[in-house]
Amino acid sequence: MSYTNRYGQPQGFAKLDTNKLREILIAEIIAINGYAEHIANSNMEDINAAWNSIMGDEKKHYGMMLTLLRKYDPNQYKSYKEHIADKSGPKSPMQVFTPNYNKQVILNNIREDIKGEFEAVILYEQMLAIIPYPDVRYAIYSIINEEKGHAEHLTQLLLKYDSDKYNGLV
């Protein structure tokens, strides 16, 4: 069962600080999956390069938050230690995917990603206001600034390819 509804938003309200970190992890996984899907369905090199760069940041954010969760949740850390060897061994090949390129879908994906970046900022600023741990607060603050940068980067790509005007945005 998923903690999020079909739009990616949490179904409940996390009360424990460790669950607040999990909300951030959920948001980062949703972002990673979204960017990976958008890259798979685009043949536009500059947009894919931007998405790939942003996805790398989202993976970094996931790693930062999971490391902090392991620090503050002893059971999470115990589970990590139990499963650390799971990543070793031969890798099976990825499935074959046939992309469906469409300029309008790509523009919609950019707008959806901008929305997701702003949603992340809102969620993370709420967390920043209530989580007491200085190391967590520092990590969240740095992630917030990167998410704001992602929104601006994506907005510039949108303005480059969308023939509609956005009230004089430059």
Tab-separated table of N, CA and C in Angstrom:
chain	number	residue	atom	x	y	z
A	1	MET	N	0.843	-1.180	0.000
A	1	MET	CA	0.000	0.000	0.000
A	1	MET	C	0.885	1.239	0.000
A	2	SER	N	0.511	2.217	-0.770
A	2	SER	CA	1.304	3.426	-0.872
A	2	SER	C	0.830	4.475	0.127
A	3	TYR	N	1.766	5.266	0.590
A	3	TYR	CA	1.466	6.354	1.508
A	3	TYR	C	0.900	7.559	0.764
A	4	THR	N	1.129	7.624	-0.545
A	4	THR	CA	0.675	8.765	-1.320
A	4	THR	C	-0.580	8.420	-2.110
A	5	ASN	N	-1.345	9.457	-2.459
A	5	ASN	CA	-2.474	9.230	-3.349
A	5	ASN	C	-1.978	9.260	-4.782
A	6	ARG	N	-2.860	9.109	-5.751
A	6	ARG	CA	-2.424	8.989	-7.147
A	6	ARG	C	-1.751	10.242	-7.682
A	7	TYR	N	-1.874	11.346	-6.995
A	7	TYR	CA	-1.200	12.578	-7.410
A	7	TYR	C	0.129	12.776	-6.692
A	8	GLY	N	0.534	11.798	-5.872
A	8	GLY	CA	1.822	11.858	-5.205
A	8	GLY	C	1.804	12.546	-3.855
A	9	GLN	N	0.656	13.067	-3.448
A	9	GLN	CA	0.587	13.784	-2.177
A	9	GLN	C	0.346	12.806	-1.027
A	10	PRO	N	0.900	13.113	0.159
A	10	PRO	CA	0.699	12.220	1.302
A	10	PRO	C	-0.777	12.090	1.673
A	11	GLN	N	-1.149	10.900	2.129
A	11	GLN	CA	-2.523	10.658	2.553
A	11	GLN	C	-2.760	11.086	3.993
A	12	GLY	N	-1.708	11.183	4.760
A	12	GLY	CA	-1.855	11.514	6.176
A	12	GLY	C	-0.925	12.640	6.558
A	13	PHE	N	-0.720	12.790	7.858
A	13	PHE	CA	0.173	13.812	8.365
A	13	PHE	C	1.189	13.145	9.268
A	14	ALA	N	2.445	13.255	8.911
A	14	ALA	CA	3.515	12.622	9.691
A	14	ALA	C	3.739	13.409	10.975
A	15	LYS	N	3.732	12.705	12.097
A	15	LYS	CA	3.958	13.356	13.384
A	15	LYS	C	5.389	13.161	13.865
A	16	LEU	N	5.970	11.996	13.610
A	16	LEU	CA	7.331	11.714	14.044
A	16	LEU	C	8.338	12.344	13.086
A	17	ASP	N	9.444	12.828	13.629
A	17	ASP	CA	10.479	13.416	12.774
A	17	ASP	C	10.998	12.411	11.751
A	18	THR	N	11.114	11.155	12.151
A	18	THR	CA	11.598	10.147	11.199
A	18	THR	C	10.606	9.956	10.056
A	19	ASN	N	9.329	10.067	10.330
A	19	ASN	CA	8.340	9.950	9.254
A	19	ASN	C	8.330	11.190	8.369
A	20	LYS	N	8.698	12.320	8.927
A	20	LYS	CA	8.845	13.516	8.095
A	20	LYS	C	9.990	13.313	7.102
A	21	LEU	N	11.053	12.664	7.561
A	21	LEU	CA	12.142	12.336	6.639
A	21	LEU	C	11.659	11.360	5.572
A	22	ARG	N	10.809	10.435	5.957
A	22	ARG	CA	10.254	9.489	4.975
A	22	ARG	C	9.394	10.212	3.940
A	23	GLU	N	8.654	11.233	4.364
A	23	GLU	CA	7.885	12.017	3.392
A	23	GLU	C	8.816	12.650	2.355
A	24	ILE	N	9.949	13.148	2.814
A	24	ILE	CA	10.919	13.726	1.895
A	24	ILE	C	11.453	12.648	0.957
A	25	LEU	N	11.744	11.472	1.500
A	25	LEU	CA	12.228	10.367	0.666
A	25	LEU	C	11.193	9.986	-0.391
A	26	ILE	N	9.934	9.944	-0.007
A	26	ILE	CA	8.855	9.637	-0.957
A	26	ILE	C	8.838	10.679	-2.075
A	27	ALA	N	8.940	11.938	-1.713
A	27	ALA	CA	8.931	13.007	-2.714
A	27	ALA	C	10.115	12.867	-3.669
A	28	GLU	N	11.263	12.510	-3.139
A	28	GLU	CA	12.448	12.356	-3.999
A	28	GLU	C	12.296	11.159	-4.940
A	29	ILE	N	11.751	10.058	-4.450
A	29	ILE	CA	11.523	8.881	-5.312
A	29	ILE	C	10.525	9.218	-6.418
A	30	ILE	N	9.467	9.934	-6.077
A	30	ILE	CA	8.485	10.344	-7.087
A	30	ILE	C	9.173	11.206	-8.147
A	31	ALA	N	10.039	12.110	-7.709
A	31	ALA	CA	10.755	12.972	-8.655
A	31	ALA	C	11.698	12.160	-9.541
A	32	ILE	N	12.455	11.254	-8.947
A	32	ILE	CA	13.383	10.426	-9.724
A	32	ILE	C	12.623	9.631	-10.782
A	33	ASN	N	11.537	8.997	-10.377
A	33	ASN	CA	10.746	8.214	-11.328
A	33	ASN	C	10.174	9.094	-12.436
A	34	GLY	N	9.703	10.269	-12.072
A	34	GLY	CA	9.140	11.179	-13.074
A	34	GLY	C	10.174	11.613	-14.093
A	35	TYR	N	11.349	12.005	-13.624
A	35	TYR	CA	12.399	12.425	-14.557
A	35	TYR	C	12.854	11.267	-15.432
A	36	ALA	N	12.988	10.082	-14.861
A	36	ALA	CA	13.402	8.920	-15.658
A	36	ALA	C	12.376	8.630	-16.758
A	37	GLU	N	11.108	8.719	-16.415
A	37	GLU	CA	10.049	8.490	-17.409
A	37	GLU	C	10.092	9.556	-18.500
A	38	HIS	N	10.296	10.801	-18.113
A	38	HIS	CA	10.307	11.882	-19.094
A	38	HIS	C	11.505	11.762	-20.038
A	39	ILE	N	12.653	11.381	-19.502
A	39	ILE	CA	13.827	11.173	-20.352
A	39	ILE	C	13.559	10.047	-21.350
A	40	ALA	N	12.917	8.989	-20.886
A	40	ALA	CA	12.642	7.840	-21.752
A	40	ALA	C	11.684	8.205	-22.886
A	41	ASN	N	10.889	9.245	-22.694
A	41	ASN	CA	9.894	9.624	-23.702
A	41	ASN	C	10.253	10.907	-24.431
A	42	SER	N	11.518	11.275	-24.436
A	42	SER	CA	11.927	12.506	-25.110
A	42	SER	C	13.154	12.244	-25.965
A	43	ASN	N	13.172	12.894	-27.119
A	43	ASN	CA	14.352	12.832	-27.982
A	43	ASN	C	15.003	14.203	-28.104
A	44	MET	N	14.693	15.090	-27.178
A	44	MET	CA	15.226	16.450	-27.201
A	44	MET	C	16.451	16.498	-26.284
A	45	GLU	N	17.636	16.572	-26.906
A	45	GLU	CA	18.890	16.407	-26.167
A	45	GLU	C	19.071	17.404	-25.036
A	46	ASP	N	18.772	18.692	-25.274
A	46	ASP	CA	19.003	19.671	-24.208
A	46	ASP	C	18.030	19.497	-23.052
A	47	ILE	N	16.795	19.129	-23.355
A	47	ILE	CA	15.820	18.882	-22.290
A	47	ILE	C	16.208	17.620	-21.518
A	48	ASN	N	16.613	16.574	-22.246
A	48	ASN	CA	17.039	15.346	-21.567
A	48	ASN	C	18.264	15.592	-20.693
A	49	ALA	N	19.184	16.427	-21.170
A	49	ALA	CA	20.371	16.738	-20.369
A	49	ALA	C	19.966	17.456	-19.080
A	50	ALA	N	19.020	18.372	-19.173
A	50	ALA	CA	18.541	19.077	-17.978
A	50	ALA	C	17.858	18.101	-17.028
A	51	TRP	N	16.958	17.275	-17.583
A	51	TRP	CA	16.265	16.295	-16.743
A	51	TRP	C	17.256	15.345	-16.074
A	52	ASN	N	18.253	14.910	-16.826
A	52	ASN	CA	19.242	13.981	-16.280
A	52	ASN	C	20.041	14.631	-15.141
A	53	SER	N	20.408	15.884	-15.324
A	53	SER	CA	21.140	16.608	-14.289
A	53	SER	C	20.283	16.771	-13.029
A	54	ILE	N	19.035	17.164	-13.221
A	54	ILE	CA	18.122	17.342	-12.085
A	54	ILE	C	17.876	16.003	-11.402
A	55	MET	N	17.693	14.936	-12.194
A	55	MET	CA	17.483	13.607	-11.617
A	55	MET	C	18.690	13.203	-10.768
A	56	GLY	N	19.886	13.551	-11.203
A	56	GLY	CA	21.079	13.277	-10.403
A	56	GLY	C	21.024	13.981	-9.057
A	57	ASP	N	20.551	15.234	-9.065
A	57	ASP	CA	20.381	15.958	-7.797
A	57	ASP	C	19.348	15.278	-6.911
A	58	GLU	N	18.238	14.828	-7.521
A	58	GLU	CA	17.186	14.167	-6.732
A	58	GLU	C	17.716	12.878	-6.098
A	59	LYS	N	18.546	12.148	-6.832
A	59	LYS	CA	19.154	10.938	-6.271
A	59	LYS	C	20.094	11.296	-5.119
A	60	LYS	N	20.821	12.401	-5.272
A	60	LYS	CA	21.692	12.873	-4.198
A	60	LYS	C	20.850	13.228	-2.967
A	61	HIS	N	19.721	13.921	-3.186
A	61	HIS	CA	18.831	14.288	-2.080
A	61	HIS	C	18.316	13.034	-1.375
A	62	TYR	N	17.944	12.031	-2.167
A	62	TYR	CA	17.462	10.771	-1.585
A	62	TYR	C	18.547	10.161	-0.685
A	63	GLY	N	19.768	10.145	-1.183
A	63	GLY	CA	20.867	9.594	-0.397
A	63	GLY	C	21.114	10.376	0.884
A	64	MET	N	21.052	11.703	0.801
A	64	MET	CA	21.253	12.540	1.987
A	64	MET	C	20.191	12.234	3.046
A	65	MET	N	18.938	12.173	2.620
A	65	MET	CA	17.846	11.981	3.569
A	65	MET	C	17.830	10.563	4.142
A	66	LEU	N	18.134	9.565	3.302
A	66	LEU	CA	18.155	8.197	3.811
A	66	LEU	C	19.289	8.016	4.825
A	67	THR	N	20.416	8.644	4.574
A	67	THR	CA	21.525	8.593	5.529
A	67	THR	C	21.101	9.201	6.866
A	68	LEU	N	20.397	10.321	6.823
A	68	LEU	CA	19.925	10.951	8.064
A	68	LEU	C	18.858	10.103	8.745
A	69	LEU	N	17.957	9.508	7.950
A	69	LEU	CA	16.944	8.629	8.548
A	69	LEU	C	17.606	7.470	9.272
A	70	ARG	N	18.602	6.875	8.663
A	70	ARG	CA	19.319	5.768	9.306
A	70	ARG	C	19.980	6.220	10.602
A	71	LYS	N	20.404	7.456	10.652
A	71	LYS	CA	21.033	7.995	11.862
A	71	LYS	C	20.019	8.127	13.000
A	72	TYR	N	18.807	8.575	12.689
A	72	TYR	CA	17.816	8.875	13.726
A	72	TYR	C	16.811	7.759	13.977
A	73	ASP	N	16.784	6.735	13.134
A	73	ASP	CA	15.883	5.592	13.337
A	73	ASP	C	16.731	4.332	13.436
A	74	PRO	N	16.950	3.831	14.665
A	74	PRO	CA	17.804	2.654	14.839
A	74	PRO	C	17.303	1.417	14.096
A	75	ASN	N	15.996	1.252	13.993
A	75	ASN	CA	15.455	0.100	13.265
A	75	ASN	C	15.709	0.220	11.767
A	76	GLN	N	15.647	1.423	11.242
A	76	GLN	CA	15.971	1.631	9.831
A	76	GLN	C	17.434	1.287	9.588
A	77	TYR	N	18.295	1.720	10.494
A	77	TYR	CA	19.720	1.413	10.366
A	77	TYR	C	19.965	-0.091	10.462
A	78	LYS	N	19.260	-0.744	11.362
A	78	LYS	CA	19.390	-2.198	11.502
A	78	LYS	C	18.975	-2.893	10.203
A	79	SER	N	17.875	-2.452	9.613
A	79	SER	CA	17.420	-3.030	8.340
A	79	SER	C	18.432	-2.793	7.237
A	80	TYR	N	19.023	-1.619	7.235
A	80	TYR	CA	20.077	-1.309	6.265
A	80	TYR	C	21.222	-2.301	6.402
A	81	LYS	N	21.668	-2.524	7.608
A	81	LYS	CA	22.790	-3.446	7.841
A	81	LYS	C	22.425	-4.874	7.406
A	82	GLU	N	21.177	-5.261	7.597
A	82	GLU	CA	20.731	-6.604	7.207
A	82	GLU	C	20.691	-6.780	5.695
A	83	HIS	N	20.481	-5.697	4.968
A	83	HIS	CA	20.277	-5.790	3.510
A	83	HIS	C	21.408	-5.193	2.690
A	84	ILE	N	22.479	-4.778	3.314
A	84	ILE	CA	23.556	-4.109	2.589
A	84	ILE	C	24.162	-4.981	1.487
A	85	ALA	N	24.133	-6.287	1.677
A	85	ALA	CA	24.722	-7.184	0.675
A	85	ALA	C	23.778	-7.468	-0.499
A	86	ASP	N	22.534	-7.035	-0.423
A	86	ASP	CA	21.559	-7.326	-1.486
A	86	ASP	C	21.947	-6.736	-2.833
A	87	LYS	N	22.730	-5.671	-2.844
A	87	LYS	CA	23.069	-5.005	-4.111
A	87	LYS	C	24.197	-5.692	-4.854
A	88	SER	N	24.868	-6.655	-4.218
A	88	SER	CA	25.988	-7.320	-4.881
A	88	SER	C	25.491	-8.469	-5.752
A	89	GLY	N	26.330	-8.897	-6.675
A	89	GLY	CA	25.979	-10.005	-7.551
A	89	GLY	C	25.689	-9.534	-8.955
A	90	PRO	N	25.353	-10.468	-9.859
A	90	PRO	CA	25.118	-10.097	-11.262
A	90	PRO	C	23.855	-9.260	-11.415
A	91	LYS	N	23.902	-8.374	-12.392
A	91	LYS	CA	22.751	-7.522	-12.679
A	91	LYS	C	22.025	-8.068	-13.900
A	92	SER	N	20.720	-8.082	-13.844
A	92	SER	CA	19.943	-8.515	-15.006
A	92	SER	C	19.738	-7.311	-15.932
A	93	PRO	N	19.582	-7.544	-17.231
A	93	PRO	CA	19.415	-6.424	-18.160
A	93	PRO	C	18.083	-5.705	-17.938
A	94	MET	N	18.090	-4.420	-18.227
A	94	MET	CA	16.860	-3.631	-18.117
A	94	MET	C	15.903	-4.023	-19.236
A	95	GLN	N	14.632	-3.783	-19.023
A	95	GLN	CA	13.649	-4.081	-20.056
A	95	GLN	C	13.788	-3.111	-21.219
A	96	VAL	N	13.366	-3.539	-22.403
A	96	VAL	CA	13.420	-2.704	-23.598
A	96	VAL	C	12.207	-1.789	-23.593
A	97	PHE	N	12.422	-0.515	-23.939
A	97	PHE	CA	11.346	0.465	-23.930
A	97	PHE	C	11.318	1.176	-25.271
A	98	THR	N	10.149	1.335	-25.853
A	98	THR	CA	9.989	2.070	-27.093
A	98	THR	C	9.356	3.417	-26.769
A	99	PRO	N	10.108	4.506	-26.931
A	99	PRO	CA	9.587	5.819	-26.550
A	99	PRO	C	8.517	6.325	-27.504
A	100	ASN	N	7.726	7.257	-27.006
A	100	ASN	CA	6.678	7.903	-27.781
A	100	ASN	C	6.934	9.403	-27.715
A	101	TYR	N	7.641	9.945	-28.709
A	101	TYR	CA	8.025	11.350	-28.703
A	101	TYR	C	6.874	12.222	-29.186
A	102	ASN	N	6.617	13.291	-28.456
A	102	ASN	CA	5.578	14.230	-28.832
A	102	ASN	C	5.900	15.548	-28.142
A	103	LYS	N	6.032	16.623	-28.921
A	103	LYS	CA	6.443	17.909	-28.348
A	103	LYS	C	5.486	18.376	-27.259
A	104	GLN	N	4.185	18.243	-27.468
A	104	GLN	CA	3.238	18.732	-26.467
A	104	GLN	C	3.345	17.931	-25.178
A	105	VAL	N	3.543	16.632	-25.293
A	105	VAL	CA	3.712	15.811	-24.089
A	105	VAL	C	4.967	16.246	-23.348
A	106	ILE	N	6.025	16.543	-24.091
A	106	ILE	CA	7.269	16.978	-23.455
A	106	ILE	C	7.053	18.307	-22.728
A	107	LEU	N	6.362	19.263	-23.337
A	107	LEU	CA	6.066	20.530	-22.662
A	107	LEU	C	5.201	20.305	-21.423
A	108	ASN	N	4.217	19.424	-21.529
A	108	ASN	CA	3.397	19.107	-20.356
A	108	ASN	C	4.252	18.500	-19.243
A	109	ASN	N	5.205	17.651	-19.631
A	109	ASN	CA	6.085	17.049	-18.631
A	109	ASN	C	6.949	18.115	-17.954
A	110	ILE	N	7.424	19.080	-18.720
A	110	ILE	CA	8.216	20.165	-18.119
A	110	ILE	C	7.368	20.932	-17.113
A	111	ARG	N	6.134	21.264	-17.504
A	111	ARG	CA	5.254	21.986	-16.574
A	111	ARG	C	4.951	21.149	-15.327
A	112	GLU	N	4.726	19.862	-15.522
A	112	GLU	CA	4.484	18.963	-14.384
A	112	GLU	C	5.701	18.927	-13.459
A	113	ASP	N	6.882	18.941	-14.046
A	113	ASP	CA	8.105	18.924	-13.240
A	113	ASP	C	8.301	20.224	-12.471
A	114	ILE	N	7.957	21.350	-13.085
A	114	ILE	CA	8.020	22.633	-12.372
A	114	ILE	C	7.087	22.582	-11.171
A	115	LYS	N	5.878	22.080	-11.384
A	115	LYS	CA	4.908	21.917	-10.294
A	115	LYS	C	5.507	21.063	-9.174
A	116	GLY	N	6.127	19.955	-9.556
A	116	GLY	CA	6.716	19.061	-8.560
A	116	GLY	C	7.838	19.721	-7.778
A	117	GLU	N	8.651	20.523	-8.453
A	117	GLU	CA	9.739	21.221	-7.762
A	117	GLU	C	9.181	22.218	-6.749
A	118	PHE	N	8.140	22.959	-7.132
A	118	PHE	CA	7.535	23.907	-6.190
A	118	PHE	C	6.844	23.180	-5.026
A	119	GLU	N	6.203	22.049	-5.316
A	119	GLU	CA	5.601	21.260	-4.236
A	119	GLU	C	6.666	20.780	-3.255
A	120	ALA	N	7.813	20.386	-3.794
A	120	ALA	CA	8.906	19.943	-2.927
A	120	ALA	C	9.369	21.088	-2.025
A	121	VAL	N	9.500	22.286	-2.578
A	121	VAL	CA	9.920	23.439	-1.777
A	121	VAL	C	8.931	23.670	-0.637
A	122	ILE	N	7.640	23.617	-0.950
A	122	ILE	CA	6.615	23.831	0.086
A	122	ILE	C	6.732	22.773	1.179
A	123	LEU	N	6.815	21.506	0.785
A	123	LEU	CA	6.929	20.417	1.760
A	123	LEU	C	8.184	20.579	2.608
A	124	TYR	N	9.304	20.844	1.960
A	124	TYR	CA	10.571	20.907	2.678
A	124	TYR	C	10.649	22.129	3.582
A	125	GLU	N	10.054	23.251	3.169
A	125	GLU	CA	10.029	24.422	4.061
A	125	GLU	C	9.160	24.156	5.284
A	126	GLN	N	8.077	23.386	5.110
A	126	GLN	CA	7.269	22.990	6.275
A	126	GLN	C	8.099	22.123	7.216
A	127	MET	N	8.863	21.208	6.654
A	127	MET	CA	9.711	20.334	7.469
A	127	MET	C	10.803	21.142	8.170
A	128	LEU	N	11.372	22.098	7.461
A	128	LEU	CA	12.425	22.935	8.016
A	128	LEU	C	11.942	23.675	9.259
A	129	ALA	N	10.675	24.062	9.239
A	129	ALA	CA	10.110	24.826	10.359
A	129	ALA	C	9.873	23.976	11.607
A	130	ILE	N	9.836	22.638	11.466
A	130	ILE	CA	9.455	21.827	12.628
A	130	ILE	C	10.470	20.757	13.025
A	131	ILE	N	11.422	20.447	12.181
A	131	ILE	CA	12.409	19.418	12.538
A	131	ILE	C	13.526	20.083	13.343
A	132	PRO	N	13.834	19.553	14.521
A	132	PRO	CA	14.785	20.233	15.409
A	132	PRO	C	16.270	19.928	15.169
A	133	TYR	N	16.604	18.884	14.433
A	133	TYR	CA	17.993	18.444	14.316
A	133	TYR	C	18.778	19.345	13.354
A	134	PRO	N	19.869	19.948	13.819
A	134	PRO	CA	20.631	20.882	12.965
A	134	PRO	C	21.145	20.252	11.673
A	135	ASP	N	21.609	19.007	11.720
A	135	ASP	CA	22.128	18.386	10.496
A	135	ASP	C	21.017	18.138	9.483
A	136	VAL	N	19.843	17.764	9.966
A	136	VAL	CA	18.701	17.556	9.070
A	136	VAL	C	18.255	18.893	8.493
A	137	ARG	N	18.187	19.908	9.335
A	137	ARG	CA	17.775	21.234	8.878
A	137	ARG	C	18.738	21.771	7.813
A	138	TYR	N	20.031	21.574	8.012
A	138	TYR	CA	21.025	22.022	7.040
A	138	TYR	C	20.823	21.300	5.703
A	139	ALA	N	20.613	19.982	5.761
A	139	ALA	CA	20.410	19.203	4.529
A	139	ALA	C	19.136	19.659	3.814
A	140	ILE	N	18.070	19.850	4.565
A	140	ILE	CA	16.809	20.284	3.956
A	140	ILE	C	16.971	21.669	3.329
A	141	TYR	N	17.636	22.561	4.016
A	141	TYR	CA	17.841	23.908	3.491
A	141	TYR	C	18.613	23.865	2.163
A	142	SER	N	19.644	23.042	2.098
A	142	SER	CA	20.412	22.958	0.854
A	142	SER	C	19.578	22.334	-0.261
A	143	ILE	N	18.746	21.361	0.073
A	143	ILE	CA	17.867	20.750	-0.929
A	143	ILE	C	16.845	21.764	-1.438
A	144	ILE	N	16.272	22.551	-0.530
A	144	ILE	CA	15.302	23.582	-0.930
A	144	ILE	C	15.912	24.498	-1.987
A	145	ASN	N	17.130	24.944	-1.757
A	145	ASN	CA	17.770	25.851	-2.720
A	145	ASN	C	17.992	25.176	-4.068
A	146	GLU	N	18.345	23.895	-4.063
A	146	GLU	CA	18.507	23.185	-5.335
A	146	GLU	C	17.169	23.019	-6.045
A	147	GLU	N	16.099	22.725	-5.293
A	147	GLU	CA	14.773	22.563	-5.910
A	147	GLU	C	14.320	23.875	-6.557
A	148	LYS	N	14.595	24.999	-5.916
A	148	LYS	CA	14.258	26.301	-6.510
A	148	LYS	C	15.035	26.505	-7.812
A	149	GLY	N	16.300	26.110	-7.818
A	149	GLY	CA	17.105	26.194	-9.030
A	149	GLY	C	16.558	25.310	-10.138
A	150	HIS	N	16.089	24.117	-9.765
A	150	HIS	CA	15.496	23.214	-10.759
A	150	HIS	C	14.273	23.867	-11.407
A	151	ALA	N	13.422	24.497	-10.588
A	151	ALA	CA	12.215	25.139	-11.126
A	151	ALA	C	12.585	26.228	-12.129
A	152	GLU	N	13.614	27.006	-11.827
A	152	GLU	CA	14.034	28.064	-12.748
A	152	GLU	C	14.656	27.493	-14.020
A	153	HIS	N	15.459	26.446	-13.877
A	153	HIS	CA	16.069	25.795	-15.044
A	153	HIS	C	14.976	25.260	-15.976
A	154	LEU	N	14.001	24.582	-15.400
A	154	LEU	CA	12.902	24.028	-16.194
A	154	LEU	C	12.054	25.127	-16.815
A	155	THR	N	11.854	26.226	-16.093
A	155	THR	CA	11.077	27.339	-16.641
A	155	THR	C	11.760	27.909	-17.877
A	156	GLN	N	13.077	28.022	-17.852
A	156	GLN	CA	13.794	28.545	-19.026
A	156	GLN	C	13.641	27.599	-20.223
A	157	LEU	N	13.665	26.299	-19.981
A	157	LEU	CA	13.440	25.346	-21.076
A	157	LEU	C	12.017	25.459	-21.614
A	158	LEU	N	11.062	25.643	-20.712
A	158	LEU	CA	9.672	25.814	-21.136
A	158	LEU	C	9.541	27.048	-22.022
A	159	LEU	N	10.150	28.146	-21.602
A	159	LEU	CA	10.076	29.381	-22.389
A	159	LEU	C	10.770	29.234	-23.744
A	160	LYS	N	11.787	28.394	-23.798
A	160	LYS	CA	12.512	28.168	-25.051
A	160	LYS	C	11.646	27.447	-26.075
A	161	TYR	N	10.835	26.495	-25.644
A	161	TYR	CA	10.106	25.638	-26.582
A	161	TYR	C	8.612	25.928	-26.689
A	162	ASP	N	8.035	26.560	-25.707
A	162	ASP	CA	6.588	26.835	-25.741
A	162	ASP	C	6.371	28.143	-26.480
A	163	SER	N	5.594	28.114	-27.542
A	163	SER	CA	5.362	29.317	-28.328
A	163	SER	C	4.426	30.300	-27.609
A	164	ASP	N	3.717	29.828	-26.593
A	164	ASP	CA	2.864	30.724	-25.808
A	164	ASP	C	3.720	31.601	-24.909
A	165	LYS	N	3.237	32.779	-24.628
A	165	LYS	CA	3.952	33.704	-23.748
A	165	LYS	C	3.423	33.538	-22.324
A	166	TYR	N	4.261	33.789	-21.385
A	166	TYR	CA	3.926	33.663	-19.969
A	166	TYR	C	4.059	35.046	-19.314
A	167	ASN	N	3.227	35.965	-19.765
A	167	ASN	CA	3.176	37.319	-19.220
A	167	ASN	C	4.540	37.993	-19.214
A	168	GLY	N	5.270	37.813	-20.284
A	168	GLY	CA	6.533	38.505	-20.428
A	168	GLY	C	7.693	37.901	-19.662
A	169	LEU	N	7.588	36.670	-19.197
A	169	LEU	CA	8.722	36.046	-18.509
A	169	LEU	C	9.923	35.981	-19.429
A	170	VAL	N	11.073	36.187	-18.873
A	170	VAL	CA	12.320	36.062	-19.638
A	170	VAL	C	13.258	35.136	-18.910
